[in-house]
JSON list of C-alpha atoms in Angstrom, two decimals:
[
{"chain": "A", "resi": 6, "resn": "MET", "atom": "CA", "xyz": [-16.76, -4.63, -34.92]},
{"chain": "A", "resi": 7, "resn": "SER", "atom": "CA", "xyz": [-18.69, -5.71, -31.83]},
{"chain": "A", "resi": 8, "resn": "ASP", "atom": "CA", "xyz": [-17.77, -4.36, -28.43]},
{"chain": "A", "resi": 9, "resn": "TRP", "atom": "CA", "xyz": [-16.78, -7.81, -27.13]},
{"chain": "A", "resi": 10, "resn": "ILE", "atom": "CA", "xyz": [-14.78, -6.51, -24.17]},
{"chain": "A", "resi": 11, "resn": "SER", "atom": "CA", "xyz": [-17.84, -4.93, -22.55]},
{"chain": "A", "resi": 12, "resn": "LYS", "atom": "CA", "xyz": [-19.44, -8.40, -22.40]},
{"chain": "A", "resi": 13, "resn": "THR", "atom": "CA", "xyz": [-16.62, -9.54, -20.13]},
{"chain": "A", "resi": 14, "resn": "LEU", "atom": "CA", "xyz": [-17.05, -6.68, -17.66]},
{"chain": "A", "resi": 15, "resn": "TYR", "atom": "CA", "xyz": [-19.58, -5.67, -15.04]},
{"chain": "A", "resi": 16, "resn": "SER", "atom": "CA", "xyz": [-21.11, -2.23, -15.45]},
{"chain": "A", "resi": 17, "resn": "ASN", "atom": "CA", "xyz": [-18.47, -0.71, -13.13]},
{"chain": "A", "resi": 18, "resn": "GLY", "atom": "CA", "xyz": [-15.60, -2.08, -15.26]},
{"chain": "A", "resi": 19, "resn": "VAL", "atom": "CA", "xyz": [-14.65, -5.04, -13.06]},
{"chain": "A", "resi": 20, "resn": "LEU", "atom": "CA", "xyz": [-13.98, -8.31, -14.90]},
{"chain": "A", "resi": 21, "resn": "LYS", "atom": "CA", "xyz": [-16.89, -10.73, -14.62]},
{"chain": "A", "resi": 22, "resn": "ASN", "atom": "CA", "xyz": [-15.96, -13.57, -12.30]},
{"chain": "A", "resi": 23, "resn": "LYS", "atom": "CA", "xyz": [-17.31, -16.80, -10.84]},
{"chain": "A", "resi": 24, "resn": "LEU", "atom": "CA", "xyz": [-17.32, -15.32, -7.36]},
{"chain": "A", "resi": 25, "resn": "HIS", "atom": "CA", "xyz": [-19.63, -12.50, -8.54]},
{"chain": "A", "resi": 26, "resn": "ILE", "atom": "CA", "xyz": [-17.40, -9.94, -6.86]},
{"chain": "A", "resi": 27, "resn": "HIS", "atom": "CA", "xyz": [-18.03, -6.44, -8.19]},
{"chain": "A", "resi": 28, "resn": "ASP", "atom": "CA", "xyz": [-15.41, -4.62, -6.12]},
{"chain": "A", "resi": 29, "resn": "ALA", "atom": "CA", "xyz": [-12.01, -4.49, -7.88]},
{"chain": "A", "resi": 30, "resn": "ALA", "atom": "CA", "xyz": [-9.94, -4.41, -4.70]},
{"chain": "A", "resi": 31, "resn": "GLU", "atom": "CA", "xyz": [-11.89, -7.28, -3.15]},
{"chain": "A", "resi": 32, "resn": "LEU", "atom": "CA", "xyz": [-11.54, -9.33, -6.33]},
{"chain": "A", "resi": 33, "resn": "GLU", "atom": "CA", "xyz": [-7.78, -8.71, -6.46]},
{"chain": "A", "resi": 34, "resn": "LYS", "atom": "CA", "xyz": [-7.42, -9.76, -2.82]},
{"chain": "A", "resi": 35, "resn": "LYS", "atom": "CA", "xyz": [-9.43, -12.93, -3.38]},
{"chain": "A", "resi": 36, "resn": "GLU", "atom": "CA", "xyz": [-7.51, -13.74, -6.57]},
{"chain": "A", "resi": 37, "resn": "ASN", "atom": "CA", "xyz": [-4.20, -13.41, -4.72]},
{"chain": "A", "resi": 38, "resn": "GLU", "atom": "CA", "xyz": [-5.39, -15.56, -1.83]},
{"chain": "A", "resi": 39, "resn": "LEU", "atom": "CA", "xyz": [-6.71, -18.29, -4.11]},
{"chain": "A", "resi": 40, "resn": "SER", "atom": "CA", "xyz": [-3.65, -18.39, -6.34]},
{"chain": "A", "resi": 41, "resn": "ALA", "atom": "CA", "xyz": [-1.39, -18.60, -3.28]},
{"chain": "A", "resi": 42, "resn": "ARG", "atom": "CA", "xyz": [-3.50, -21.42, -1.91]},
{"chain": "A", "resi": 43, "resn": "ASN", "atom": "CA", "xyz": [-3.47, -23.30, -5.21]},
{"chain": "A", "resi": 44, "resn": "ALA", "atom": "CA", "xyz": [0.27, -22.81, -5.65]},
{"chain": "A", "resi": 45, "resn": "LEU", "atom": "CA", "xyz": [0.86, -24.16, -2.16]},
{"chain": "A", "resi": 46, "resn": "PHE", "atom": "CA", "xyz": [-1.25, -27.22, -2.94]},
{"chain": "A", "resi": 47, "resn": "LEU", "atom": "CA", "xyz": [0.74, -27.90, -6.12]},
{"chain": "A", "resi": 48, "resn": "LEU", "atom": "CA", "xyz": [4.07, -27.45, -4.33]},
{"chain": "A", "resi": 49, "resn": "GLN", "atom": "CA", "xyz": [3.03, -29.86, -1.60]},
{"chain": "A", "resi": 50, "resn": "LYS", "atom": "CA", "xyz": [1.72, -32.35, -4.16]},
{"chain": "A", "resi": 51, "resn": "SER", "atom": "CA", "xyz": [4.99, -32.29, -6.11]},
{"chain": "A", "resi": 52, "resn": "ARG", "atom": "CA", "xyz": [6.98, -33.14, -2.99]},
{"chain": "A", "resi": 53, "resn": "ARG", "atom": "CA", "xyz": [4.90, -36.19, -2.08]},
{"chain": "B", "resi": 25, "resn": "MET", "atom": "CA", "xyz": [-5.71, 16.38, 1.54]},
{"chain": "B", "resi": 26, "resn": "SER", "atom": "CA", "xyz": [-6.34, 14.00, 4.39]},
{"chain": "B", "resi": 27, "resn": "ALA", "atom": "CA", "xyz": [-9.29, 12.00, 3.08]},
{"chain": "B", "resi": 28, "resn": "THR", "atom": "CA", "xyz": [-9.27, 9.75, 6.11]},
{"chain": "B", "resi": 29, "resn": "ILE", "atom": "CA", "xyz": [-10.01, 12.50, 8.62]},
{"chain": "B", "resi": 30, "resn": "VAL", "atom": "CA", "xyz": [-12.93, 13.61, 6.45]},
{"chain": "B", "resi": 31, "resn": "LYS", "atom": "CA", "xyz": [-14.28, 10.05, 6.41]},
{"chain": "B", "resi": 32, "resn": "LEU", "atom": "CA", "xyz": [-13.76, 9.68, 10.15]},
{"chain": "B", "resi": 33, "resn": "LEU", "atom": "CA", "xyz": [-15.64, 12.91, 10.81]},
{"chain": "B", "resi": 34, "resn": "GLU", "atom": "CA", "xyz": [-18.47, 11.85, 8.51]},
{"chain": "B", "resi": 35, "resn": "SER", "atom": "CA", "xyz": [-18.73, 8.44, 10.16]},
{"chain": "B", "resi": 36, "resn": "LYS", "atom": "CA", "xyz": [-19.24, 10.11, 13.52]},
{"chain": "B", "resi": 37, "resn": "ASN", "atom": "CA", "xyz": [-21.60, 12.77, 12.19]},
{"chain": "B", "resi": 38, "resn": "MET", "atom": "CA", "xyz": [-19.07, 15.39, 13.15]},
{"chain": "B", "resi": 39, "resn": "SER", "atom": "CA", "xyz": [-18.32, 18.54, 11.20]},
{"chain": "B", "resi": 40, "resn": "VAL", "atom": "CA", "xyz": [-15.16, 20.62, 11.22]},
{"chain": "B", "resi": 41, "resn": "THR", "atom": "CA", "xyz": [-17.24, 23.49, 12.60]},
{"chain": "B", "resi": 42, "resn": "LYS", "atom": "CA", "xyz": [-18.33, 21.34, 15.55]},
{"chain": "B", "resi": 43, "resn": "VAL", "atom": "CA", "xyz": [-14.74, 20.25, 16.15]},
{"chain": "B", "resi": 44, "resn": "SER", "atom": "CA", "xyz": [-13.73, 23.89, 16.21]},
{"chain": "B", "resi": 45, "resn": "GLU", "atom": "CA", "xyz": [-16.45, 24.72, 18.74]},
{"chain": "B", "resi": 46, "resn": "ILE", "atom": "CA", "xyz": [-15.61, 21.79, 21.01]},
{"chain": "B", "resi": 47, "resn": "SER", "atom": "CA", "xyz": [-11.84, 22.26, 20.89]},
{"chain": "B", "resi": 48, "resn": "ASN", "atom": "CA", "xyz": [-11.68, 26.06, 20.76]},
{"chain": "B", "resi": 49, "resn": "VAL", "atom": "CA", "xyz": [-9.31, 25.84, 17.80]},
{"chain": "B", "resi": 50, "resn": "PRO", "atom": "CA", "xyz": [-10.22, 28.37, 15.08]},
{"chain": "B", "resi": 51, "resn": "LEU", "atom": "CA", "xyz": [-12.20, 26.92, 12.19]},
{"chain": "B", "resi": 52, "resn": "SER", "atom": "CA", "xyz": [-9.79, 28.44, 9.67]},
{"chain": "B", "resi": 53, "resn": "THR", "atom": "CA", "xyz": [-6.86, 26.62, 11.33]},
{"chain": "B", "resi": 54, "resn": "LEU", "atom": "CA", "xyz": [-8.65, 23.28, 11.09]},
{"chain": "B", "resi": 55, "resn": "ARG", "atom": "CA", "xyz": [-9.76, 23.89, 7.51]},
{"chain": "B", "resi": 56, "resn": "ASN", "atom": "CA", "xyz": [-6.22, 24.79, 6.51]},
{"chain": "B", "resi": 57, "resn": "ALA", "atom": "CA", "xyz": [-4.86, 21.68, 8.19]},
{"chain": "B", "resi": 58, "resn": "ILE", "atom": "CA", "xyz": [-7.39, 19.30, 6.68]},
{"chain": "B", "resi": 59, "resn": "VAL", "atom": "CA", "xyz": [-6.16, 20.00, 3.14]},
{"chain": "B", "resi": 60, "resn": "LYS", "atom": "CA", "xyz": [-2.54, 19.44, 4.09]},
{"chain": "B", "resi": 61, "resn": "PRO", "atom": "CA", "xyz": [-0.61, 16.22, 4.78]},
{"chain": "B", "resi": 62, "resn": "ILE", "atom": "CA", "xyz": [-0.91, 14.97, 8.33]},
{"chain": "B", "resi": 63, "resn": "GLU", "atom": "CA", "xyz": [2.86, 15.34, 8.77]},
{"chain": "B", "resi": 64, "resn": "THR", "atom": "CA", "xyz": [2.38, 19.11, 8.70]},
{"chain": "B", "resi": 65, "resn": "TRP", "atom": "CA", "xyz": [-0.33, 19.17, 11.38]},
{"chain": "B", "resi": 66, "resn": "SER", "atom": "CA", "xyz": [0.43, 20.76, 14.72]},
{"chain": "B", "resi": 67, "resn": "ILE", "atom": "CA", "xyz": [-0.26, 18.87, 17.93]},
{"chain": "B", "resi": 68, "resn": "ARG", "atom": "CA", "xyz": [-2.98, 21.42, 18.62]},
{"chain": "B", "resi": 69, "resn": "VAL", "atom": "CA", "xyz": [-4.80, 20.44, 15.41]},
{"chain": "B", "resi": 70, "resn": "LEU", "atom": "CA", "xyz": [-4.37, 16.71, 16.08]},
{"chain": "B", "resi": 71, "resn": "ASN", "atom": "CA", "xyz": [-5.70, 17.20, 19.61]},
{"chain": "B", "resi": 72, "resn": "ALA", "atom": "CA", "xyz": [-8.67, 19.16, 18.29]},
{"chain": "B", "resi": 73, "resn": "PHE", "atom": "CA", "xyz": [-9.73, 16.39, 15.91]},
{"chain": "B", "resi": 74, "resn": "ALA", "atom": "CA", "xyz": [-9.09, 13.78, 18.60]},
{"chain": "B", "resi": 75, "resn": "ILE", "atom": "CA", "xyz": [-11.38, 15.63, 21.00]},
{"chain": "B", "resi": 76, "resn": "GLY", "atom": "CA", "xyz": [-14.02, 15.97, 18.29]},
{"chain": "B", "resi": 77, "resn": "LEU", "atom": "CA", "xyz": [-13.88, 12.27, 17.50]},
{"chain": "B", "resi": 78, "resn": "GLY", "atom": "CA", "xyz": [-13.66, 11.17, 21.13]},
{"chain": "B", "resi": 79, "resn": "GLU", "atom": "CA", "xyz": [-10.31, 9.48, 20.50]},
{"chain": "B", "resi": 80, "resn": "ARG", "atom": "CA", "xyz": [-6.94, 9.75, 22.16]},
{"chain": "B", "resi": 81, "resn": "PRO", "atom": "CA", "xyz": [-4.56, 11.81, 19.99]},
{"chain": "B", "resi": 82, "resn": "GLY", "atom": "CA", "xyz": [-2.07, 8.93, 19.76]},
{"chain": "B", "resi": 83, "resn": "ASP", "atom": "CA", "xyz": [-4.74, 6.49, 18.60]},
{"chain": "B", "resi": 84, "resn": "LEU", "atom": "CA", "xyz": [-6.02, 8.96, 16.02]},
{"chain": "B", "resi": 85, "resn": "LEU", "atom": "CA", "xyz": [-2.48, 9.49, 14.73]},
{"chain": "B", "resi": 86, "resn": "ASN", "atom": "CA", "xyz": [-2.07, 5.72, 14.29]},
{"chain": "B", "resi": 87, "resn": "VAL", "atom": "CA", "xyz": [-5.29, 5.60, 12.28]},
{"chain": "B", "resi": 88, "resn": "LEU", "atom": "CA", "xyz": [-4.40, 8.58, 10.11]},
{"chain": "B", "resi": 89, "resn": "GLU", "atom": "CA", "xyz": [-0.79, 7.72, 9.37]},
{"chain": "B", "resi": 90, "resn": "ALA", "atom": "CA", "xyz": [-0.49, 5.41, 6.41]},
{"chain": "B", "resi": 91, "resn": "GLN", "atom": "CA", "xyz": [1.45, 2.39, 7.55]},
{"chain": "B", "resi": 92, "resn": "PRO", "atom": "CA", "xyz": [4.10, 1.35, 5.00]},
{"chain": "B", "resi": 93, "resn": "TYR", "atom": "CA", "xyz": [3.74, -2.27, 3.97]},
{"chain": "B", "resi": 94, "resn": "ILE", "atom": "CA", "xyz": [6.63, -4.55, 4.86]},
{"chain": "B", "resi": 95, "resn": "LEU", "atom": "CA", "xyz": [6.97, -8.16, 3.80]},
{"chain": "B", "resi": 96, "resn": "ASP", "atom": "CA", "xyz": [8.77, -9.60, 6.79]},
{"chain": "B", "resi": 97, "resn": "ILE", "atom": "CA", "xyz": [10.45, -12.92, 5.99]},
{"chain": "B", "resi": 98, "resn": "ASN", "atom": "CA", "xyz": [13.03, -14.16, 8.44]},
{"chain": "B", "resi": 99, "resn": "ASP", "atom": "CA", "xyz": [14.88, -17.41, 7.64]},
{"chain": "B", "resi": 100, "resn": "ASP", "atom": "CA", "xyz": [16.64, -17.43, 11.02]},
{"chain": "B", "resi": 101, "resn": "THR", "atom": "CA", "xyz": [13.41, -17.50, 13.01]},
{"chain": "B", "resi": 102, "resn": "GLN", "atom": "CA", "xyz": [11.40, -19.26, 10.27]},
{"chain": "B", "resi": 103, "resn": "THR", "atom": "CA", "xyz": [8.73, -16.58, 10.41]},
{"chain": "B", "resi": 104, "resn": "ILE", "atom": "CA", "xyz": [6.73, -14.81, 7.72]},
{"chain": "B", "resi": 105, "resn": "GLN", "atom": "CA", "xyz": [4.87, -11.68, 8.81]},
{"chain": "B", "resi": 106, "resn": "GLY", "atom": "CA", "xyz": [5.58, -12.84, 12.34]},
{"chain": "B", "resi": 107, "resn": "VAL", "atom": "CA", "xyz": [3.96, -16.26, 11.87]},
{"chain": "B", "resi": 108, "resn": "PHE", "atom": "CA", "xyz": [6.28, -19.06, 13.01]},
{"chain": "B", "resi": 109, "resn": "ILE", "atom": "CA", "xyz": [6.35, -22.11, 10.74]},
{"chain": "B", "resi": 110, "resn": "ALA", "atom": "CA", "xyz": [7.95, -24.96, 12.62]},
{"chain": "B", "resi": 111, "resn": "ASP", "atom": "CA", "xyz": [8.44, -27.41, 9.75]},
{"chain": "B", "resi": 112, "resn": "LYS", "atom": "CA", "xyz": [11.37, -26.33, 7.55]},
{"chain": "B", "resi": 113, "resn": "GLU", "atom": "CA", "xyz": [9.93, -27.77, 4.33]},
{"chain": "B", "resi": 114, "resn": "THR", "atom": "CA", "xyz": [6.52, -26.18, 4.89]},
{"chain": "B", "resi": 115, "resn": "TYR", "atom": "CA", "xyz": [8.25, -22.88, 5.69]},
{"chain": "B", "resi": 116, "resn": "GLN", "atom": "CA", "xyz": [10.13, -22.99, 2.37]},
{"chain": "B", "resi": 117, "resn": "GLN", "atom": "CA", "xyz": [6.97, -23.89, 0.45]},
{"chain": "B", "resi": 118, "resn": "ILE", "atom": "CA", "xyz": [4.97, -21.05, 1.99]},
{"chain": "B", "resi": 119, "resn": "ARG", "atom": "CA", "xyz": [7.88, -18.67, 1.52]},
{"chain": "B", "resi": 120, "resn": "THR", "atom": "CA", "xyz": [8.05, -19.53, -2.20]},
{"chain": "B", "resi": 121, "resn": "VAL", "atom": "CA", "xyz": [4.31, -19.06, -2.64]},
{"chain": "B", "resi": 122, "resn": "VAL", "atom": "CA", "xyz": [4.35, -15.75, -0.77]},
{"chain": "B", "resi": 123, "resn": "GLU", "atom": "CA", "xyz": [7.32, -14.37, -2.70]},
{"chain": "B", "resi": 124, "resn": "VAL", "atom": "CA", "xyz": [5.92, -15.35, -6.10]},
{"chain": "B", "resi": 125, "resn": "ASN", "atom": "CA", "xyz": [2.55, -13.81, -5.35]},
{"chain": "B", "resi": 126, "resn": "HIS", "atom": "CA", "xyz": [4.16, -10.76, -3.77]},
{"chain": "B", "resi": 127, "resn": "LEU", "atom": "CA", "xyz": [5.81, -10.08, -7.12]},
{"chain": "B", "resi": 128, "resn": "GLU", "atom": "CA", "xyz": [2.32, -10.11, -8.62]},
{"chain": "B", "resi": 129, "resn": "GLY", "atom": "CA", "xyz": [1.25, -7.40, -6.19]},
{"chain": "B", "resi": 130, "resn": "TRP", "atom": "CA", "xyz": [-0.04, -9.39, -3.22]},
{"chain": "B", "resi": 131, "resn": "ASN", "atom": "CA", "xyz": [0.63, -7.84, 0.19]},
{"chain": "B", "resi": 132, "resn": "PRO", "atom": "CA", "xyz": [-0.19, -10.68, 2.56]},
{"chain": "B", "resi": 133, "resn": "THR", "atom": "CA", "xyz": [-1.06, -9.93, 6.16]},
{"chain": "B", "resi": 134, "resn": "LYS", "atom": "CA", "xyz": [-0.30, -12.01, 9.22]},
{"chain": "B", "resi": 135, "resn": "SER", "atom": "CA", "xyz": [-3.72, -13.65, 8.98]},
{"chain": "B", "resi": 136, "resn": "ASP", "atom": "CA", "xyz": [-3.12, -14.50, 5.30]},
{"chain": "B", "resi": 137, "resn": "ILE", "atom": "CA", "xyz": [0.07, -16.34, 6.28]},
{"chain": "B", "resi": 138, "resn": "GLN", "atom": "CA", "xyz": [-1.74, -18.06, 9.13]},
{"chain": "B", "resi": 139, "resn": "GLU", "atom": "CA", "xyz": [-4.40, -19.24, 6.67]},
{"chain": "B", "resi": 140, "resn": "LEU", "atom": "CA", "xyz": [-1.73, -20.60, 4.32]},
{"chain": "B", "resi": 141, "resn": "LEU", "atom": "CA", "xyz": [-0.11, -22.42, 7.21]},
{"chain": "B", "resi": 142, "resn": "ASP", "atom": "CA", "xyz": [-3.47, -23.91, 8.24]},
{"chain": "B", "resi": 143, "resn": "GLU", "atom": "CA", "xyz": [-3.97, -24.97, 4.62]},
{"chain": "B", "resi": 144, "resn": "ALA", "atom": "CA", "xyz": [-0.53, -26.59, 4.55]},
{"chain": "B", "resi": 145, "resn": "ILE", "atom": "CA", "xyz": [-1.16, -28.51, 7.76]},
{"chain": "B", "resi": 146, "resn": "SER", "atom": "CA", "xyz": [-4.69, -29.62, 6.93]},
{"chain": "B", "resi": 147, "resn": "PRO", "atom": "CA", "xyz": [-5.39, -29.14, 3.21]},
{"chain": "B", "resi": 148, "resn": "ASP", "atom": "CA", "xyz": [-8.94, -28.41, 2.15]},
{"chain": "B", "resi": 149, "resn": "PRO", "atom": "CA", "xyz": [-10.21, -31.54, 0.34]},
{"chain": "B", "resi": 150, "resn": "GLN", "atom": "CA", "xyz": [-12.20, -29.27, -1.99]},
{"chain": "B", "resi": 151, "resn": "VAL", "atom": "CA", "xyz": [-8.97, -27.85, -3.43]},
{"chain": "B", "resi": 152, "resn": "ALA", "atom": "CA", "xyz": [-7.59, -31.35, -4.08]},
{"chain": "B", "resi": 153, "resn": "LYS", "atom": "CA", "xyz": [-10.91, -32.42, -5.60]},
{"chain": "B", "resi": 154, "resn": "ARG", "atom": "CA", "xyz": [-10.91, -29.45, -7.98]},
{"chain": "B", "resi": 155, "resn": "PHE", "atom": "CA", "xyz": [-7.41, -30.25, -9.21]},
{"chain": "B", "resi": 156, "resn": "GLU", "atom": "CA", "xyz": [-8.24, -33.96, -9.58]},
{"chain": "B", "resi": 157, "resn": "GLU", "atom": "CA", "xyz": [-11.21, -33.04, -11.78]},
{"chain": "B", "resi": 158, "resn": "VAL", "atom": "CA", "xyz": [-9.01, -30.85, -13.99]},
{"chain": "B", "resi": 159, "resn": "TRP", "atom": "CA", "xyz": [-6.35, -33.52, -14.31]},
{"chain": "B", "resi": 160, "resn": "GLU", "atom": "CA", "xyz": [-8.94, -36.19, -15.14]},
{"chain": "B", "resi": 161, "resn": "GLN", "atom": "CA", "xyz": [-10.26, -33.99, -17.94]},
{"chain": "B", "resi": 162, "resn": "GLU", "atom": "CA", "xyz": [-6.74, -33.63, -19.30]},
{"chain": "B", "resi": 163, "resn": "GLN", "atom": "CA", "xyz": [-6.22, -37.41, -19.55]}
]
């Protein structure tokens, strides 16, 4: 069986991402900020 | 062990030996303290490290003490982390978003809330464009 999971990770174990962030804490922070921002957009859109 | 004091000393090219020399506090006392929680330090030890780092003891204590995170939401004052949100509907929307993401492990700061408020008042057209593209693909 191929080691498919390693293809999804950077060498330090962080999940590969479009922002090319290699630091786990920084990626988590960015992910939280972006999902909050997107959720706010959707909430505002649904009220219009 | 207080990792932060070690990092602070390293960042200022300061060794525990030097701190001991400058402050006249025995090296063994400082070495014993450094491996123990800051709550157990004597004022003498705190003062010694403060002198070594060129900081005021109170300021150093603030840096070293881990601040517990508090999500401060106040419906009466319509504030989240101290940020006042004048519009009731926007306040409720931001509150919902913050609470949902908080459950996922997000600990938003005052500036995070301020950014969300800015986003609510003047939405970034790029965000809307991205969603429009996704929705168009779905149809």
